Amino acid sequence: MENPKTYTIVVVGATVVGKSTLISAMENYLKWPKLEDAAKHLNKLEIRIPVQFTVTRKTGQSQVVSAGFADDKIQKNENFNNSGESVTQKPKVHLFKYGNDTVRIIDTPGLADTRGTDQDEINLKLIQKMAKNQEQIHGICIFIKSNDSKLTPQFEMTVRQLLSVFPKSALNNVFFFFTHCVGTYFGIGDVMNPLKELQKKYEESHGSTFSLEWNKMHCVDSESFRYLVCRKQNVEYSTRSEADFYYAWDKSAEEISTFFEIVKTIQPIPANKIEASRKLAKWTDAMKMKKPFIKPGQKAAYDHALECLKFMTKRHTLVLNKPELKTNIEFLSKNEFCEAIDEFLNVAEDGGLTLQKCKELVKILEDE
């Protein structure tokens, strides 16, 4: 028997897409692959993250259903007061078992928050800090509603902002989870075409892109989980037939299990590469700012070193300001990069320390 392992999954996406509810549902899907088994154990239903939603009875009356609010500390991390604001206020780790292994699901604040770009920037920094503190990350799960017929410029920027936290190699660890799939009979729905357009744009801007192969896309739904939450509280939940809930639970459980089996085979993203890509992008910007202060005798060495630095930053990061990294260099080995940096370091009076650090970062990122 293999030693138990831990798999870390980061869950990201726009606000109100259903991330937090699905995380609670996910644990139950793994625990009970069939709804009929879960229905026999309502008192053991796992609600990791507080849920709150409105149900409409056949009479037309509405009722707010809440669950999982026993812990005041948990309540402080959730916000159900404003539609469009992220429900999750800061990243939070949730641990649960998958066979003999442990799954670490990190729920993050949603982007495209109605409080504006300033709040998005705060949320992005929280996600960045969280990622830096992980030993390694196996999967980056981007949640999207399956019935979205188009992806707005705001959503595109959301994806770009999220992925800019990680090195370019992390594109292989990107998964897409399509939520609210019971309405599309667990097909991907209208969102596929705009997602292909985004994939193409990413290839054009970064020279690499995320995969949309079957093993990187998963259709899920949490409505059957809500159904059991209501059933436990003797609340009528009649949006669909009971057969639909059984179907949705079984399909979602199957998708979640398939996802984790795939995650077990994938190369994780090491924490040192996440931090190295962030610092490399930051220090490349710092070196560009030094150009007006470089002395004439150092200019040729500086220009060449900066071109090499831009090439490596473009190769290894997913920075947003890609046009600023334009360079005529088409290929550069790690040794050639180090030689260019050393050439400038031999004559540098300013910027040498930053470039020395950049050289060490590139060594980390180039290491297979």
mmCIF file of C-alpha atoms in Angstrom:
data_model
loop_
_atom_site.group_PDB
_atom_site.id
_atom_site.type_symbol
_atom_site.label_atom_id
_atom_site.label_comp_id
_atom_site.label_asym_id
_atom_site.label_seq_id
_atom_site.Cartn_x
_atom_site.Cartn_y
_atom_site.Cartn_z
ATOM 1 C CA MET A 1 0.000 0.000 0.000
ATOM 2 C CA GLU A 2 1.297 3.448 -0.934
ATOM 3 C CA ASN A 3 1.890 6.033 1.756
ATOM 4 C CA PRO A 4 -0.998 8.514 2.130
ATOM 5 C CA LYS A 5 -0.503 11.716 0.161
ATOM 6 C CA THR A 6 -1.912 15.219 0.344
ATOM 7 C CA TYR A 7 -3.262 16.988 -2.730
ATOM 8 C CA THR A 8 -3.776 20.753 -2.674
ATOM 9 C CA ILE A 9 -6.449 22.283 -4.890
ATOM 10 C CA VAL A 10 -7.069 26.024 -5.297
ATOM 11 C CA VAL A 11 -10.643 26.950 -6.197
ATOM 12 C CA VAL A 12 -11.017 30.292 -7.966
ATOM 13 C CA GLY A 13 -13.579 32.141 -10.042
ATOM 14 C CA ALA A 14 -15.904 35.099 -10.245
ATOM 15 C CA THR A 15 -18.291 35.958 -7.428
ATOM 16 C CA VAL A 16 -21.608 34.100 -6.987
ATOM 17 C CA VAL A 17 -20.582 31.256 -9.290
ATOM 18 C CA GLY A 18 -21.193 28.672 -6.563
ATOM 19 C CA LYS A 19 -17.658 27.807 -5.400
ATOM 20 C CA SER A 20 -18.263 27.615 -1.673
ATOM 21 C CA THR A 21 -21.487 25.608 -1.898
ATOM 22 C CA LEU A 22 -19.879 23.110 -4.242
ATOM 23 C CA ILE A 23 -16.926 22.582 -1.889
ATOM 24 C CA SER A 24 -19.335 21.449 0.829
ATOM 25 C CA ALA A 25 -21.170 19.326 -1.720
ATOM 26 C CA MET A 26 -17.872 17.874 -2.966
ATOM 27 C CA GLU A 27 -17.012 16.257 0.346
ATOM 28 C CA ASN A 28 -20.422 14.608 0.482
ATOM 29 C CA TYR A 29 -20.144 13.410 -3.118
ATOM 30 C CA LEU A 30 -16.902 11.641 -2.219
ATOM 31 C CA LYS A 31 -18.351 10.226 0.987
ATOM 32 C CA TRP A 32 -21.574 8.983 -0.612
ATOM 33 C CA PRO A 33 -21.322 8.457 -4.398
ATOM 34 C CA LYS A 34 -25.076 7.739 -4.506
ATOM 35 C CA LEU A 35 -27.727 10.146 -3.228
ATOM 36 C CA GLU A 36 -29.796 7.284 -1.839
ATOM 37 C CA ASP A 37 -26.934 6.518 0.572
ATOM 38 C CA ALA A 38 -26.491 10.167 1.557
ATOM 39 C CA ALA A 39 -30.239 10.470 2.170
ATOM 40 C CA LYS A 40 -29.981 7.711 4.783
ATOM 41 C CA HIS A 41 -27.393 9.730 6.728
ATOM 42 C CA LEU A 42 -28.818 13.256 6.817
ATOM 43 C CA ASN A 43 -27.475 13.806 10.327
ATOM 44 C CA LYS A 44 -23.970 13.153 9.002
ATOM 45 C CA LEU A 45 -24.256 15.571 6.098
ATOM 46 C CA GLU A 46 -21.009 17.569 5.946
ATOM 47 C CA ILE A 47 -21.366 21.352 5.639
ATOM 48 C CA ARG A 48 -17.838 22.734 5.682
ATOM 49 C CA ILE A 49 -18.839 26.200 4.568
ATOM 50 C CA PRO A 50 -22.047 27.939 5.668
ATOM 51 C CA VAL A 51 -24.695 27.920 2.963
ATOM 52 C CA GLN A 52 -27.675 30.197 2.556
ATOM 53 C CA PHE A 53 -30.165 30.163 -0.293
ATOM 54 C CA THR A 54 -33.798 30.902 -1.057
ATOM 55 C CA VAL A 55 -36.309 28.237 -2.068
ATOM 56 C CA THR A 56 -39.713 28.870 -3.579
ATOM 57 C CA ARG A 57 -42.536 26.536 -2.663
ATOM 58 C CA LYS A 58 -45.264 25.391 -5.025
ATOM 59 C CA THR A 59 -47.532 27.979 -3.397
ATOM 60 C CA GLY A 60 -45.178 30.731 -4.573
ATOM 61 C CA GLN A 61 -43.946 31.529 -1.063
ATOM 62 C CA SER A 62 -40.201 31.982 -0.590
ATOM 63 C CA GLN A 63 -38.120 30.759 2.321
ATOM 64 C CA VAL A 64 -34.476 31.381 3.211
ATOM 65 C CA VAL A 65 -32.615 28.201 4.164
ATOM 66 C CA SER A 66 -29.365 28.394 6.136
ATOM 67 C CA ALA A 67 -27.020 25.676 7.349
ATOM 68 C CA GLY A 68 -23.543 25.378 8.824
ATOM 69 C CA PHE A 69 -23.555 28.530 10.959
ATOM 70 C CA ALA A 70 -22.621 26.891 14.270
ATOM 71 C CA ASP A 71 -19.118 28.405 14.400
ATOM 72 C CA ASP A 72 -18.924 32.199 14.763
ATOM 73 C CA LYS A 73 -15.431 32.205 13.253
ATOM 74 C CA ILE A 74 -16.777 30.595 10.099
ATOM 75 C CA GLN A 75 -19.533 33.153 9.910
ATOM 76 C CA LYS A 76 -17.003 35.972 9.868
ATOM 77 C CA ASN A 77 -15.387 34.516 6.749
ATOM 78 C CA GLU A 78 -18.669 34.416 4.823
ATOM 79 C CA ASN A 79 -20.792 37.288 3.556
ATOM 80 C CA PHE A 80 -24.388 36.613 2.535
ATOM 81 C CA ASN A 81 -25.597 40.194 2.792
ATOM 82 C CA ASN A 82 -24.885 41.491 -0.690
ATOM 83 C CA SER A 83 -25.453 39.856 -4.054
ATOM 84 C CA GLY A 84 -22.430 40.324 -6.286
ATOM 85 C CA GLU A 85 -19.981 40.625 -3.411
ATOM 86 C CA SER A 86 -17.735 37.647 -2.791
ATOM 87 C CA VAL A 87 -19.292 35.285 -0.240
ATOM 88 C CA THR A 88 -15.866 34.062 0.875
ATOM 89 C CA GLN A 89 -13.993 36.979 2.423
ATOM 90 C CA LYS A 90 -10.506 35.460 2.557
ATOM 91 C CA PRO A 91 -8.820 32.181 1.527
ATOM 92 C CA LYS A 92 -9.678 29.261 3.775
ATOM 93 C CA VAL A 93 -8.373 25.687 3.770
ATOM 94 C CA HIS A 94 -10.763 22.729 4.017
ATOM 95 C CA LEU A 95 -9.381 19.223 4.603
ATOM 96 C CA PHE A 96 -11.170 15.986 3.843
ATOM 97 C CA LYS A 97 -10.339 12.401 3.005
ATOM 98 C CA TYR A 98 -10.262 10.781 -0.410
ATOM 99 C CA GLY A 99 -9.565 7.101 0.174
ATOM 100 C CA ASN A 100 -6.306 6.973 2.120
ATOM 101 C CA ASP A 101 -5.250 10.400 0.888
ATOM 102 C CA THR A 102 -6.024 13.905 2.123
ATOM 103 C CA VAL A 103 -7.468 16.637 -0.062
ATOM 104 C CA ARG A 104 -6.739 20.271 0.809
ATOM 105 C CA ILE A 105 -9.315 22.475 -0.886
ATOM 106 C CA ILE A 106 -8.520 26.192 -0.683
ATOM 107 C CA ASP A 107 -11.613 28.336 -1.149
ATOM 108 C CA THR A 108 -10.701 31.844 -2.300
ATOM 109 C CA PRO A 109 -12.547 35.174 -2.527
ATOM 110 C CA GLY A 110 -14.321 35.575 -5.847
ATOM 111 C CA LEU A 111 -13.111 38.166 -8.312
ATOM 112 C CA ALA A 112 -15.271 40.505 -10.428
ATOM 113 C CA ASP A 113 -16.638 41.737 -7.092
ATOM 114 C CA THR A 114 -19.297 44.455 -7.292
ATOM 115 C CA ARG A 115 -17.249 46.542 -4.862
ATOM 116 C CA GLY A 116 -14.943 47.291 -7.778
ATOM 117 C CA THR A 117 -11.383 46.802 -8.949
ATOM 118 C CA ASP A 118 -9.898 47.905 -5.623
ATOM 119 C CA GLN A 119 -11.617 44.993 -3.881
ATOM 120 C CA ASP A 120 -10.526 42.650 -6.676
ATOM 121 C CA GLU A 121 -6.948 43.807 -6.108
ATOM 122 C CA ILE A 122 -7.263 43.050 -2.393
ATOM 123 C CA ASN A 123 -8.707 39.603 -3.139
ATOM 124 C CA LEU A 124 -5.953 38.899 -5.666
ATOM 125 C CA LYS A 125 -3.255 39.727 -3.107
ATOM 126 C CA LEU A 126 -4.941 37.390 -0.619
ATOM 127 C CA ILE A 127 -4.883 34.604 -3.211
ATOM 128 C CA GLN A 128 -1.239 35.368 -4.005
ATOM 129 C CA LYS A 129 -0.270 35.225 -0.339
ATOM 130 C CA MET A 130 -2.143 31.951 0.071
ATOM 131 C CA ALA A 131 -0.418 30.383 -2.959
ATOM 132 C CA LYS A 132 3.008 31.436 -1.667
ATOM 133 C CA ASN A 133 2.400 29.640 1.626
ATOM 134 C CA GLN A 134 1.623 26.248 0.069
ATOM 135 C CA GLU A 135 4.306 23.588 -0.239
ATOM 136 C CA GLN A 136 2.899 22.701 -3.648
ATOM 137 C CA ILE A 137 -0.335 23.065 -5.591
ATOM 138 C CA HIS A 138 -1.749 20.247 -7.701
ATOM 139 C CA GLY A 139 -4.737 21.907 -9.308
ATOM 140 C CA ILE A 140 -6.121 25.370 -10.082
ATOM 141 C CA CYS A 141 -9.859 24.994 -10.563
ATOM 142 C CA ILE A 142 -11.618 27.846 -12.348
ATOM 143 C CA PHE A 143 -15.366 27.770 -11.781
ATOM 144 C CA ILE A 144 -17.718 29.005 -14.511
ATOM 145 C CA LYS A 145 -21.486 28.793 -14.922
ATOM 146 C CA SER A 146 -22.242 26.341 -17.716
ATOM 147 C CA ASN A 147 -25.106 28.437 -19.076
ATOM 148 C CA ASP A 148 -23.119 31.649 -19.608
ATOM 149 C CA SER A 149 -23.490 32.372 -23.318
ATOM 150 C CA LYS A 150 -20.573 34.786 -23.356
ATOM 151 C CA LEU A 151 -17.582 35.647 -21.240
ATOM 152 C CA THR A 152 -17.391 39.339 -20.488
ATOM 153 C CA PRO A 153 -14.164 41.361 -20.706
ATOM 154 C CA GLN A 154 -14.374 41.487 -16.926
ATOM 155 C CA PHE A 155 -14.350 37.677 -16.760
ATOM 156 C CA GLU A 156 -11.412 37.481 -19.165
ATOM 157 C CA MET A 157 -9.488 39.887 -16.964
ATOM 158 C CA THR A 158 -10.475 37.788 -13.944
ATOM 159 C CA VAL A 159 -8.899 34.682 -15.482
ATOM 160 C CA ARG A 160 -5.780 36.606 -16.485
ATOM 161 C CA GLN A 161 -5.443 38.108 -13.006
ATOM 162 C CA LEU A 162 -5.869 34.738 -11.331
ATOM 163 C CA LEU A 163 -3.337 32.963 -13.517
ATOM 164 C CA SER A 164 -0.824 35.818 -13.216
ATOM 165 C CA VAL A 165 -0.270 34.620 -9.642
ATOM 166 C CA PHE A 166 1.317 31.419 -10.982
ATOM 167 C CA PRO A 167 4.262 30.508 -13.250
ATOM 168 C CA LYS A 168 3.500 29.672 -16.887
ATOM 169 C CA SER A 169 4.115 25.980 -16.183
ATOM 170 C CA ALA A 170 0.957 26.075 -14.049
ATOM 171 C CA LEU A 171 -1.187 26.188 -17.211
ATOM 172 C CA ASN A 172 -0.917 22.401 -17.187
ATOM 173 C CA ASN A 173 -2.600 22.379 -13.768
ATOM 174 C CA VAL A 174 -5.641 24.429 -14.797
ATOM 175 C CA PHE A 175 -9.025 22.721 -14.650
ATOM 176 C CA PHE A 176 -12.411 24.161 -15.519
ATOM 177 C CA PHE A 177 -15.446 23.309 -13.430
ATOM 178 C CA PHE A 178 -18.781 24.119 -15.024
ATOM 179 C CA THR A 179 -21.464 24.697 -12.395
ATOM 180 C CA HIS A 180 -25.279 24.548 -12.580
ATOM 181 C CA CYS A 181 -25.006 21.651 -15.040
ATOM 182 C CA VAL A 182 -28.239 19.877 -14.170
ATOM 183 C CA GLY A 183 -29.961 22.254 -16.596
ATOM 184 C CA THR A 184 -27.634 21.197 -19.438
ATOM 185 C CA TYR A 185 -27.850 17.470 -18.597
ATOM 186 C CA PHE A 186 -24.197 17.663 -17.593
ATOM 187 C CA GLY A 187 -23.037 19.010 -20.903
ATOM 188 C CA ILE A 188 -20.763 22.046 -20.909
ATOM 189 C CA GLY A 189 -23.407 24.355 -22.324
ATOM 190 C CA ASP A 190 -23.181 27.740 -24.031
ATOM 191 C CA VAL A 191 -19.943 28.757 -22.350
ATOM 192 C CA MET A 192 -17.700 26.510 -24.467
ATOM 193 C CA ASN A 193 -17.388 28.766 -27.533
ATOM 194 C CA PRO A 194 -16.335 31.904 -25.622
ATOM 195 C CA LEU A 195 -13.956 29.769 -23.574
ATOM 196 C CA LYS A 196 -12.295 28.581 -26.791
ATOM 197 C CA GLU A 197 -11.932 32.224 -27.817
ATOM 198 C CA LEU A 198 -10.215 32.979 -24.514
ATOM 199 C CA GLN A 199 -7.946 29.968 -24.998
ATOM 200 C CA LYS A 200 -6.914 31.321 -28.415
ATOM 201 C CA LYS A 201 -6.263 34.805 -27.006
ATOM 202 C CA TYR A 202 -4.070 33.294 -24.302
ATOM 203 C CA GLU A 203 -2.027 31.436 -26.913
ATOM 204 C CA GLU A 204 -1.554 34.657 -28.874
ATOM 205 C CA SER A 205 -0.542 36.762 -25.875
ATOM 206 C CA HIS A 206 1.567 34.249 -23.936
ATOM 207 C CA GLY A 207 2.758 31.712 -26.504
ATOM 208 C CA SER A 208 1.115 29.002 -24.413
ATOM 209 C CA THR A 209 -2.377 28.318 -23.148
ATOM 210 C CA PHE A 210 -4.565 26.126 -20.958
ATOM 211 C CA SER A 211 -6.052 22.849 -22.138
ATOM 212 C CA LEU A 212 -9.713 22.282 -22.985
ATOM 213 C CA GLU A 213 -9.357 18.525 -23.341
ATOM 214 C CA TRP A 214 -11.928 16.283 -21.659
ATOM 215 C CA ASN A 215 -9.674 15.549 -18.666
ATOM 216 C CA LYS A 216 -9.399 19.258 -17.808
ATOM 217 C CA MET A 217 -13.150 20.018 -17.853
ATOM 218 C CA HIS A 218 -15.719 18.794 -15.345
ATOM 219 C CA CYS A 219 -19.475 19.340 -15.206
ATOM 220 C CA VAL A 220 -20.957 19.517 -11.710
ATOM 221 C CA ASP A 221 -24.022 20.726 -9.865
ATOM 222 C CA SER A 222 -24.778 21.390 -6.199
ATOM 223 C CA GLU A 223 -28.574 21.552 -6.386
ATOM 224 C CA SER A 224 -28.944 17.966 -5.164
ATOM 225 C CA PHE A 225 -26.841 18.947 -2.136
ATOM 226 C CA ARG A 226 -29.217 21.847 -1.472
ATOM 227 C CA TYR A 227 -32.074 19.389 -1.807
ATOM 228 C CA LEU A 228 -30.644 17.284 1.035
ATOM 229 C CA VAL A 229 -30.010 20.379 3.169
ATOM 230 C CA CYS A 230 -33.697 21.234 2.772
ATOM 231 C CA ARG A 231 -34.795 17.663 3.353
ATOM 232 C CA LYS A 232 -32.834 17.582 6.604
ATOM 233 C CA GLN A 233 -34.726 20.699 7.755
ATOM 234 C CA ASN A 234 -38.102 19.427 6.464
ATOM 235 C CA VAL A 235 -38.264 22.253 3.939
ATOM 236 C CA GLU A 236 -40.028 21.640 0.638
ATOM 237 C CA TYR A 237 -37.604 21.894 -2.297
ATOM 238 C CA SER A 238 -39.544 21.386 -5.491
ATOM 239 C CA THR A 239 -37.546 23.067 -8.264
ATOM 240 C CA ARG A 240 -37.184 19.699 -9.996
ATOM 241 C CA SER A 241 -38.378 16.125 -9.763
ATOM 242 C CA GLU A 242 -36.719 13.902 -7.190
ATOM 243 C CA ALA A 243 -35.319 11.798 -10.044
ATOM 244 C CA ASP A 244 -33.416 14.865 -11.275
ATOM 245 C CA PHE A 245 -31.742 15.251 -7.893
ATOM 246 C CA TYR A 246 -30.653 11.609 -7.869
ATOM 247 C CA TYR A 247 -29.272 11.981 -11.387
ATOM 248 C CA ALA A 248 -27.461 15.241 -10.552
ATOM 249 C CA TRP A 249 -25.890 13.817 -7.393
ATOM 250 C CA ASP A 250 -24.653 10.643 -9.090
ATOM 251 C CA LYS A 251 -23.208 12.528 -12.083
ATOM 252 C CA SER A 252 -21.508 15.154 -9.893
ATOM 253 C CA ALA A 253 -20.018 12.465 -7.641
ATOM 254 C CA GLU A 254 -18.673 10.665 -10.707
ATOM 255 C CA GLU A 255 -17.107 13.875 -12.075
ATOM 256 C CA ILE A 256 -15.493 14.779 -8.741
ATOM 257 C CA SER A 257 -14.023 11.298 -8.353
ATOM 258 C CA THR A 258 -12.667 11.386 -11.929
ATOM 259 C CA PHE A 259 -11.107 14.786 -11.253
ATOM 260 C CA PHE A 260 -9.230 13.593 -8.172
ATOM 261 C CA GLU A 261 -7.931 10.525 -9.987
ATOM 262 C CA ILE A 262 -6.506 12.836 -12.670
ATOM 263 C CA VAL A 263 -5.000 15.164 -10.043
ATOM 264 C CA LYS A 264 -3.097 12.209 -8.570
ATOM 265 C CA THR A 265 -1.208 11.811 -11.857
ATOM 266 C CA ILE A 266 -0.306 15.458 -12.495
ATOM 267 C CA GLN A 267 2.982 17.211 -11.724
ATOM 268 C CA PRO A 268 2.347 19.705 -8.888
ATOM 269 C CA ILE A 269 3.440 23.350 -8.930
ATOM 270 C CA PRO A 270 6.194 23.851 -6.310
ATOM 271 C CA ALA A 271 5.860 26.840 -3.995
ATOM 272 C CA ASN A 272 9.348 28.090 -4.837
ATOM 273 C CA LYS A 273 8.394 28.405 -8.525
ATOM 274 C CA ILE A 274 5.222 30.316 -7.654
ATOM 275 C CA GLU A 275 7.236 32.795 -5.623
ATOM 276 C CA ALA A 276 10.078 32.908 -8.169
ATOM 277 C CA SER A 277 7.745 33.825 -11.043
ATOM 278 C CA ARG A 278 6.158 36.604 -8.965
ATOM 279 C CA LYS A 279 9.499 38.100 -7.973
ATOM 280 C CA LEU A 280 10.944 37.764 -11.476
ATOM 281 C CA ALA A 281 8.096 39.815 -12.948
ATOM 282 C CA LYS A 282 8.426 42.397 -10.167
ATOM 283 C CA TRP A 283 12.192 42.776 -10.471
ATOM 284 C CA THR A 284 12.093 42.897 -14.264
ATOM 285 C CA ASP A 285 9.881 45.969 -13.904
ATOM 286 C CA ALA A 286 12.372 47.376 -11.393
ATOM 287 C CA MET A 287 15.266 46.902 -13.834
ATOM 288 C CA LYS A 288 13.362 48.649 -16.641
ATOM 289 C CA MET A 289 12.936 51.665 -14.370
ATOM 290 C CA LYS A 290 16.719 51.948 -13.955
ATOM 291 C CA LYS A 291 17.349 52.617 -17.659
ATOM 292 C CA PRO A 292 17.569 56.456 -17.354
ATOM 293 C CA PHE A 293 20.253 56.105 -14.677
ATOM 294 C CA ILE A 294 22.590 53.732 -16.521
ATOM 295 C CA LYS A 295 25.925 55.336 -17.469
ATOM 296 C CA PRO A 296 27.005 55.347 -21.153
ATOM 297 C CA GLY A 297 29.797 52.844 -20.596
ATOM 298 C CA GLN A 298 27.361 50.358 -19.084
ATOM 299 C CA LYS A 299 24.507 50.858 -21.541
ATOM 300 C CA ALA A 300 25.320 48.049 -24.011
ATOM 301 C CA ALA A 301 25.703 45.457 -21.260
ATOM 302 C CA TYR A 302 22.560 46.750 -19.529
ATOM 303 C CA ASP A 303 20.460 46.661 -22.714
ATOM 304 C CA HIS A 304 21.514 43.096 -23.480
ATOM 305 C CA ALA A 305 20.931 41.952 -19.898
ATOM 306 C CA LEU A 306 17.484 43.580 -19.881
ATOM 307 C CA GLU A 307 16.530 41.911 -23.182
ATOM 308 C CA CYS A 308 17.567 38.556 -21.748
ATOM 309 C CA LEU A 309 15.650 39.278 -18.558
ATOM 310 C CA LYS A 310 12.496 40.163 -20.514
ATOM 311 C CA PHE A 311 12.842 36.941 -22.507
ATOM 312 C CA MET A 312 13.026 34.817 -19.353
ATOM 313 C CA THR A 313 10.155 36.702 -17.734
ATOM 314 C CA LYS A 314 8.060 36.129 -20.836
ATOM 315 C CA ARG A 315 9.011 32.454 -20.859
ATOM 316 C CA HIS A 316 8.172 31.720 -17.245
ATOM 317 C CA THR A 317 5.450 34.115 -16.091
ATOM 318 C CA LEU A 318 1.871 34.980 -16.947
ATOM 319 C CA VAL A 319 2.176 38.702 -16.324
ATOM 320 C CA LEU A 320 -0.597 40.988 -17.507
ATOM 321 C CA ASN A 321 1.605 43.607 -19.222
ATOM 322 C CA LYS A 322 2.912 41.233 -21.897
ATOM 323 C CA PRO A 323 3.586 43.931 -24.576
ATOM 324 C CA GLU A 324 6.194 45.484 -22.280
ATOM 325 C CA LEU A 325 8.192 42.248 -22.492
ATOM 326 C CA LYS A 326 8.636 42.400 -26.254
ATOM 327 C CA THR A 327 12.117 41.286 -27.283
ATOM 328 C CA ASN A 328 13.934 40.246 -30.455
ATOM 329 C CA ILE A 329 15.512 37.254 -28.730
ATOM 330 C CA GLU A 330 14.010 34.017 -30.052
ATOM 331 C CA PHE A 331 15.965 31.499 -27.991
ATOM 332 C CA LEU A 332 18.069 31.749 -24.866
ATOM 333 C CA SER A 333 19.532 28.990 -22.723
ATOM 334 C CA LYS A 334 19.948 29.260 -18.974
ATOM 335 C CA ASN A 335 23.732 29.478 -19.376
ATOM 336 C CA GLU A 336 23.471 32.232 -21.998
ATOM 337 C CA PHE A 337 21.165 34.167 -19.685
ATOM 338 C CA CYS A 338 23.590 33.866 -16.781
ATOM 339 C CA GLU A 339 26.484 34.984 -18.996
ATOM 340 C CA ALA A 340 24.562 38.106 -20.076
ATOM 341 C CA ILE A 341 23.774 38.961 -16.461
ATOM 342 C CA ASP A 342 27.385 38.406 -15.381
ATOM 343 C CA GLU A 343 28.586 40.662 -18.203
ATOM 344 C CA PHE A 344 26.523 43.531 -16.821
ATOM 345 C CA LEU A 345 27.447 42.713 -13.216
ATOM 346 C CA ASN A 346 31.118 43.185 -14.123
ATOM 347 C CA VAL A 347 30.524 46.858 -14.998
ATOM 348 C CA ALA A 348 27.394 47.676 -12.990
ATOM 349 C CA GLU A 349 27.282 50.407 -10.392
ATOM 350 C CA ASP A 350 23.513 50.207 -9.972
ATOM 351 C CA GLY A 351 21.060 47.344 -10.428
ATOM 352 C CA GLY A 352 23.604 44.612 -9.832
ATOM 353 C CA LEU A 353 21.930 43.208 -6.720
ATOM 354 C CA THR A 354 18.539 43.023 -8.441
ATOM 355 C CA LEU A 355 19.990 41.217 -11.458
ATOM 356 C CA GLN A 356 21.881 38.794 -9.242
ATOM 357 C CA LYS A 357 18.588 37.890 -7.580
ATOM 358 C CA CYS A 358 16.921 37.523 -10.995
ATOM 359 C CA LYS A 359 19.636 35.085 -12.027
ATOM 360 C CA GLU A 360 18.861 32.895 -9.021
ATOM 361 C CA LEU A 361 15.131 33.042 -9.773
ATOM 362 C CA VAL A 362 15.643 31.950 -13.376
ATOM 363 C CA LYS A 363 17.708 28.993 -12.170
ATOM 364 C CA ILE A 364 14.735 27.921 -10.030
ATOM 365 C CA LEU A 365 12.259 28.331 -12.885
ATOM 366 C CA GLU A 366 14.492 26.580 -15.438
ATOM 367 C CA ASP A 367 14.994 23.612 -13.131
ATOM 368 C CA GLU A 368 12.888 20.699 -14.328
#
